[in-house]
Each structure stands twice: as C-alpha cells, then as structure tokens.
Coordinates of C-alpha atoms in Angstrom, one line a residue:
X20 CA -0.9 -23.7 -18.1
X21 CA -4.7 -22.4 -19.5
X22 CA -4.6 -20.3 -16.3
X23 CA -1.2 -17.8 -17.8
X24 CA -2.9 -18.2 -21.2
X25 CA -5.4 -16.8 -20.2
X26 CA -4.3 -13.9 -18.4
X27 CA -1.5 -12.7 -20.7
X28 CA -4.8 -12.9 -23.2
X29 CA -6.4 -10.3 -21.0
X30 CA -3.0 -8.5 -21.0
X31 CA -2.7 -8.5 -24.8
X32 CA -1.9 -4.7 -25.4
X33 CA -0.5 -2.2 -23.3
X34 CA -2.5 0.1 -25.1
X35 CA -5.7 -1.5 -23.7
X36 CA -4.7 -0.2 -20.3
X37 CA -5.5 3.5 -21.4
X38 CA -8.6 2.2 -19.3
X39 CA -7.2 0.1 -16.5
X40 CA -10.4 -0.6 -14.8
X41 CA -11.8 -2.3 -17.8
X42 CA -8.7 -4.3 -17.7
X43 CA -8.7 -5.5 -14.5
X44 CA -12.3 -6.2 -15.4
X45 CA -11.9 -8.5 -17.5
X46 CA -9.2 -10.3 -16.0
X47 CA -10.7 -11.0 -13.2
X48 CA -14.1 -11.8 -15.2
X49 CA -12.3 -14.4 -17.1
X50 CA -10.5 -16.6 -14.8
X51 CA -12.6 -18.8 -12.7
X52 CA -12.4 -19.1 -9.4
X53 CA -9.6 -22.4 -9.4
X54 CA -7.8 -19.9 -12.0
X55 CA -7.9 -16.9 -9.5
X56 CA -6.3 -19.5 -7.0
X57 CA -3.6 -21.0 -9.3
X58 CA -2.8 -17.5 -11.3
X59 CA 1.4 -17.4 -11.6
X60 CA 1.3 -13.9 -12.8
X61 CA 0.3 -10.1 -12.3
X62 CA 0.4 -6.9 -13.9
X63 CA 1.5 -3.9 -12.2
X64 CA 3.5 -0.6 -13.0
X65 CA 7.0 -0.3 -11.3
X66 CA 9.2 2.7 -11.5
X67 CA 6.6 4.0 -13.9
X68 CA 6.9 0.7 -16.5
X69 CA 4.2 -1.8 -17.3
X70 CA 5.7 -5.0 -15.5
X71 CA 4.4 -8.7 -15.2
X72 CA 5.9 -10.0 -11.6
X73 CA 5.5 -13.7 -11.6
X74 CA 5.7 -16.6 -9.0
X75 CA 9.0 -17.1 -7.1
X76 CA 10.6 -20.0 -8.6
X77 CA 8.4 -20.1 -11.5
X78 CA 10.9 -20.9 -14.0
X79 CA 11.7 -24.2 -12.2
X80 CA 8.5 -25.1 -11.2
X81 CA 6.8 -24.8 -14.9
X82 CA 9.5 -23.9 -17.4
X83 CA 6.5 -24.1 -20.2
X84 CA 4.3 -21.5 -18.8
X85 CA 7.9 -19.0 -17.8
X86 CA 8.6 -19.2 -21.2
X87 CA 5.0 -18.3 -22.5
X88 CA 5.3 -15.3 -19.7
X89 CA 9.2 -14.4 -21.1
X90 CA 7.3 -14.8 -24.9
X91 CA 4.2 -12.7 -24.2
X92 CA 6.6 -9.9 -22.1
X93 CA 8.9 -9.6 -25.5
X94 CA 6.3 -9.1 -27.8
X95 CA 4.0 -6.5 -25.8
X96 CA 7.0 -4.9 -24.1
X97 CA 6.6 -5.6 -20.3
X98 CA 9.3 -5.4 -17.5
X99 CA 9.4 -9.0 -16.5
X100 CA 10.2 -9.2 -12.3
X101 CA 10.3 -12.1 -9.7
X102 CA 8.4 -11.8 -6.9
X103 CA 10.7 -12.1 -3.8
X104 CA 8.2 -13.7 -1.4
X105 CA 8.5 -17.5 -1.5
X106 CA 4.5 -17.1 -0.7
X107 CA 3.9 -16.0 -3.4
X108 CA 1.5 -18.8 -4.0
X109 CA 0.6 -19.5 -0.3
X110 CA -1.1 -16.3 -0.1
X111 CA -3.7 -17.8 1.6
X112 CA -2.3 -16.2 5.4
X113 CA -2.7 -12.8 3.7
X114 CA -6.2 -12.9 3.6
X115 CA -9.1 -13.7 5.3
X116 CA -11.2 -15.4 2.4
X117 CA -9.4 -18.3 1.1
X118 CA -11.1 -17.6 -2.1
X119 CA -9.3 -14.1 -2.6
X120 CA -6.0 -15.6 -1.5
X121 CA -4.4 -15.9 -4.8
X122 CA -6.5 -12.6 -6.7
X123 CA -4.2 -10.7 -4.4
X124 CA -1.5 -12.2 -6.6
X125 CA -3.0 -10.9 -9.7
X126 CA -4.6 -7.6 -8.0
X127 CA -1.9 -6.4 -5.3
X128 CA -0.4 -3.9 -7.7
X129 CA -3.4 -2.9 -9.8
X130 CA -4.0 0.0 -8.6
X131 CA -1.1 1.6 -10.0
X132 CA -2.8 1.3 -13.3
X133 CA -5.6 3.4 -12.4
X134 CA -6.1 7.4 -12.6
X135 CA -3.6 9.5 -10.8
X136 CA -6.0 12.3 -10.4
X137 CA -9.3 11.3 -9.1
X138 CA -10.1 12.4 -5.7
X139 CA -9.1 10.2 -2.7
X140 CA -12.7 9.5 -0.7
X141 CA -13.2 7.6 2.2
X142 CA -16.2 7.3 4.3
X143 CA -15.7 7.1 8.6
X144 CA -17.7 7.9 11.8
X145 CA -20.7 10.4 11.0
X146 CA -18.2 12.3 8.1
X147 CA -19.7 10.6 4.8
X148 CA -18.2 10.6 1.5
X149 CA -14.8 12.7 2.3
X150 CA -13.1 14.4 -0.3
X151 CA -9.5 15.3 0.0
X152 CA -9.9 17.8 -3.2
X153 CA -6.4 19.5 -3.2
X154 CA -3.9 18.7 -5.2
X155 CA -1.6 17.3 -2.3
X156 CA -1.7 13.4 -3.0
X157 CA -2.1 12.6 -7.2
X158 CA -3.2 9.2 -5.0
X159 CA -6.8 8.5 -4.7
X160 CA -8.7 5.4 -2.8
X161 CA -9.1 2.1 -3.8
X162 CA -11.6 -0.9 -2.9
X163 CA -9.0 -3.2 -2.3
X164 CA -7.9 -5.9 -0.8
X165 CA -7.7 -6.8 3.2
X166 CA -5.0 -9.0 4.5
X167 CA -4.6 -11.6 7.6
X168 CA -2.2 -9.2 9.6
X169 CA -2.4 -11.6 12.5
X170 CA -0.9 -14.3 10.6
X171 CA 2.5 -12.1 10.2
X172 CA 5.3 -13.5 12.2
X173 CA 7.7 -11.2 12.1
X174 CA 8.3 -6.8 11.9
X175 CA 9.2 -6.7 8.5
X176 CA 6.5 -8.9 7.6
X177 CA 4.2 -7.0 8.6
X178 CA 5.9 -3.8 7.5
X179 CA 5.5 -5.3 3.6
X180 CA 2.2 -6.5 4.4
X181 CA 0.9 -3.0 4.9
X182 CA 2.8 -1.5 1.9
X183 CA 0.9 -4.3 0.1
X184 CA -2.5 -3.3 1.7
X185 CA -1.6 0.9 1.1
X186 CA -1.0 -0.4 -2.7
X187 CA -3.8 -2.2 -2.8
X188 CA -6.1 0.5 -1.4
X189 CA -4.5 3.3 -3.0
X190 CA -3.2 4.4 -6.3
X191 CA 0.7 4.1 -4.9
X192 CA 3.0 1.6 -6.9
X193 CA 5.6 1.0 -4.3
X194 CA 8.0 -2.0 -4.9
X195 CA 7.6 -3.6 -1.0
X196 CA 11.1 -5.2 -1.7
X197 CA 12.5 -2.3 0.2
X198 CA 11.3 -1.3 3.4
X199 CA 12.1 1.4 5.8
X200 CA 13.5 1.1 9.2
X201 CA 10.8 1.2 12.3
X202 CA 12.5 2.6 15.5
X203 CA 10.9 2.2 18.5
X204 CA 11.7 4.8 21.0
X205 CA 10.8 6.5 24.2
X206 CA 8.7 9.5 24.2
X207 CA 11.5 11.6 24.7
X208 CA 13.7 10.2 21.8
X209 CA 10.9 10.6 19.4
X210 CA 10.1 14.5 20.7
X211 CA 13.6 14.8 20.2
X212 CA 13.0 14.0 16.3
X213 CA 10.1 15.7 16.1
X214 CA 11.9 18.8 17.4
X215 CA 14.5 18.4 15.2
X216 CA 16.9 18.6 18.3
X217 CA 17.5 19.9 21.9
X218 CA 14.0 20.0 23.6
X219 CA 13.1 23.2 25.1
X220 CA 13.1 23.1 29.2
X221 CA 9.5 23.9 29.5
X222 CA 8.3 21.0 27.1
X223 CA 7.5 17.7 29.0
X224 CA 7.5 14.8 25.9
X225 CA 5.4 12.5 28.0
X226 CA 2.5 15.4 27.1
X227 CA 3.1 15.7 23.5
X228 CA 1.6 12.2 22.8
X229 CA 3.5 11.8 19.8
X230 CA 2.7 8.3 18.8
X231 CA 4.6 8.1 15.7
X232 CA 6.7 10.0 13.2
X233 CA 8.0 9.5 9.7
X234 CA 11.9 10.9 9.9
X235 CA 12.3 11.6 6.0
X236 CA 16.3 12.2 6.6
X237 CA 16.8 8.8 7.9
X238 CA 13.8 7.8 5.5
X239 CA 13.0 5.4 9.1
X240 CA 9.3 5.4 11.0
X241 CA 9.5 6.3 14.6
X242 CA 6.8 4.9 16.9
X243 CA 7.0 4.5 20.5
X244 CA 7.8 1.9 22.4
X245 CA 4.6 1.6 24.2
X246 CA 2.5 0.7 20.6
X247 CA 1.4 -2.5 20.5
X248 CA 1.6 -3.4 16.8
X249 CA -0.5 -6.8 17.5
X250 CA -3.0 -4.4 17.7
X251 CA -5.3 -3.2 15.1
X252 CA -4.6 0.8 16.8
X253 CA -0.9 0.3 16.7
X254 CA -0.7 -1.6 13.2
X255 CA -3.1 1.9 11.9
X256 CA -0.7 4.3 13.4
X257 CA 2.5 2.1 11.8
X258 CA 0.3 2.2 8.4
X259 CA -0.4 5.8 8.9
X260 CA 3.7 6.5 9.3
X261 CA 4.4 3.9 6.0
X262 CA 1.9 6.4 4.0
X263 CA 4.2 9.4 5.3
X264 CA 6.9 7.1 4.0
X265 CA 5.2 6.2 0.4
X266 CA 4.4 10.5 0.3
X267 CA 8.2 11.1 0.6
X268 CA 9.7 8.1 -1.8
X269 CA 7.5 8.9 -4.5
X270 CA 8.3 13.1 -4.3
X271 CA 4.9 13.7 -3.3
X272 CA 6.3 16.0 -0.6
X273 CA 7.4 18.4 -3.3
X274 CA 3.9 18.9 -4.6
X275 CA 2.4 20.3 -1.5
X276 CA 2.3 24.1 0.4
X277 CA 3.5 22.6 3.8
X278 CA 3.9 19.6 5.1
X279 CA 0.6 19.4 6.9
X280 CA -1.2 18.6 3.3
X281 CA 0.2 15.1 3.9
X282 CA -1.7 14.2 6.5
X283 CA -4.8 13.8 5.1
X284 CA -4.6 10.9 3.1
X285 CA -2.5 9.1 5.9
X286 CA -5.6 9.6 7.8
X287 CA -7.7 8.6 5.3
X288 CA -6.3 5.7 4.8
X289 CA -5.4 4.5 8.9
X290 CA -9.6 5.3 9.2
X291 CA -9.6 3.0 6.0
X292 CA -7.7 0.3 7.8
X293 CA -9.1 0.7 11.2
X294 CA -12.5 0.7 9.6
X295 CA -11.8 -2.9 7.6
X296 CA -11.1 -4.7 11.3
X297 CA -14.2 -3.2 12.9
X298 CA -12.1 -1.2 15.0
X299 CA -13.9 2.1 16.4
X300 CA -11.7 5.3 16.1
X301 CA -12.1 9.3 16.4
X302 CA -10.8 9.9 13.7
X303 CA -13.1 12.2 11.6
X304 CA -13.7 14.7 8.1
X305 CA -13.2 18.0 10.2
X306 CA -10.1 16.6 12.2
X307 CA -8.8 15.7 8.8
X308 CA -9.0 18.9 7.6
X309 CA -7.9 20.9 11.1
X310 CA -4.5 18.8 10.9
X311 CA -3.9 19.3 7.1
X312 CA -4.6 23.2 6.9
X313 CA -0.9 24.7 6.5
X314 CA -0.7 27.5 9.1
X315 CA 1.1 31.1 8.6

C-alpha cells in the first residue's frame, strides 16, 4: 500500500508536470527498487488528459489502495483508466531486465508528458547525432524502454508490444487498446495498394521491393508475406509501418508538405529499434533525408 502512497505523493499536482521530466524524476527516485516492481499505478496523457491507468483487477485485489487511487484522482483531477492487459503486473516477459519489468508499468506512457517540440535525434551507422529539424513530426525521441519481443505469442501481441515500445521511445500517447489490422500479402497485392490500383503493364511488383505499407483508408499495415516477424528485420519494418500508423491517428499527416516528411521519424525510430537488438542495418542520415525530401 506505501508503494501507491507514494507515487500518487510524486503525482500530487498536475501543475507540477509543467516540467514532466522532473516528475518522472522523482518518481522514479523515490520508489525503491521492490516499489518499482510492485507499483499498481502510472501516469500518462490519453486523448490529451492527465490519466492514472492502474492494474487490471485492482479493485479486487486491494480495494484499500483502489480507493486511495479513486481519492487521489478526484481531488487532483485525473482520468482514472484500467489497464486491459491481465499482465499488467507480470511485465516481467516485456523486458529483458527483471528489474525494469514493472518501471515499464509506471514509465510506458511517460513520454507523452514530455515536450512536443524538441527535435527528434537518433544516432546510427557513421551518421551521429541526427536531427529531423522540420516541423513534420511535433514527436521527438525518447530513451526508453526495450521489451522481450521474443516472448510475444501471438500477432496482436506483438503489434501492442511495439506501440508500447514507439510510446516509450517517442513522445506519441497512443492508447494500444486499439490496434490496426496487419495484412500480409503478396508482392503484387501490396503494389496494387501502393499504386492505388490497376498496375501499369510495364511494372513487374516482384522489382518494386515494397516490404511494407501503411494503407491510411483501411487505417491497416500491409507487409508481405515473405517478412519474418520473428525476426528483429521484419519486427523493424512492422514497427516502421505502426509509426506511419501513429503519424495518421494522431493528424500528424496534416502538418506536413507531402507525404514523404513522414518517413523520417519512422526511420528514425526502426534504426532505433534495430539498433537496441544489435541488429546491423543500412539505414543511414543521408538516406533519411533522400526519402523524406518532398519532390515537385
């Protein structure tokens, strides 16, 4: 019970997070390692209000500290939510330091409390330090969090999994609770989309080497059917489509010249990815910016 006491103490004004980073600070500095492990409860912003999401099943399992959670959220005017995943707890799978199992629980969302406009970075391959410094994404980069993606049993596991890691490594708020469909198709069904249509005679779709797509009027992710997504390459290219996805549900799409400005932080962040499983890729500053220039 000391453990919700003493985050909601960390959470005690909503006006404190005018500077989120000293908030997450000093959560995290004051719970102790067993607290980080046991925490019921953690802050985020969904649809744009400062929520508390606490365990699944809570309310049965400790009515006392519910009720200090449904006390605190009245008084300092939080959205209270339930998190959905019956793990919430059993985070350990999600991962790979037992240790960090449950700050996950606490920190998943926190990045939706930081600054919408800093500059997203990223560092890969010899390109150091990489700015994406248009205006394209109001998202920036985050330290975060990486997860035990082998451990996921099934698609739409994995799908929420990697909406959880884009939250945690970006500033995105996305409510995983609803996930897109993921096609898998042959290299001529997913030219098809890409084209919008018919293909032309002279284009041969095996040549295209269109790996994956995000079709924002069926708001689904096409990959083909050759990807491997027990692979770290095929879960990047699936993350790379969900960011596409994320871009589109949160009207990002309408802030940009063309739609080529997306694709740098879906880059950015699938060379994040890659990077945090030691998985080599080409995938580099100047390539970045060749695929993101908007072209007359």
């Amino acid at each position: 019970m000391s453990d919700v006491v003493s985050i909601l103490n960390n959470l005690h004004k909503i006006d404190a997070q005018k500077q989120p980073g000293n908030l997450v600070e000093r959560i995290m500095q004051s719970m102790t390692l067993k607290k980080k492990q046991q925490a019921m409860v953690h802050p985020c912003i969904i649809d744009g209000k400062h929520t508390l999401v606490y365990e699944h099943g809570l309310e049965q399992k400790d009515p006392f500290a519910f009720q200090k959670i449904v006390e605190f959220s009245r008084k300092q005017g939080y959205e209270l939510k339930e998190d959905q995943r019956a793990d919430f707890l059993e985070g350990v799978k999600r991962v790979k330091n037992r240790h960090h199992a449950n700050v996950v629980s606490v920190m998943m969302l926190t990045a939706g409390l930081m600054s919408q406009t800093a500059q997203a970075k990223s560092s890969f391959g010899h390109d150091h330090d990489t700015h994406l410094d248009n205006d394209v994404t109001q998202t920036h980069v985050e330290p975060g969090f990486d997860f035990d993606f082998d451990s996921y049993k099934s698609q739409d596991e994995l799908v929420s999994g990697l909406l959880g890691w884009i939250n945690s490594h970006s500033s995105f708020e996305y409510n995983i609770d609803t996930l897109p469909d993921i096609k898998k198709v042959s290299a001529r069904q997913i030219a098809v989309v890409a084209f919008g249509g018919k293909l032309p005679k002279a284009v041969n779709p095996e040549n295209l080497q269109i790996f994956g797509l995000y079709n924002f009027n069926e708001k689904a992710v096409y990959l083909l059917d050759t990807i491997d997504l027990d692979t770290d390459e095929g879960k990047g290219i699936l993350l790379h489509e969900l960011v596409h996805y994320l871009q589109y549900q949160t009207g990002l799409d309408d802030n940009v010249k063309c739609k080529n400005e997306l694709e740098s932080l879906a880059y950015v962040l699938e060379a994040k990815f890659l990077e945090s499983h030691d998985h080599k890729h080409n995938i580099s500053q100047s390539h970045i910016q060749k695929v993101s220039q908007c072209r007359v």
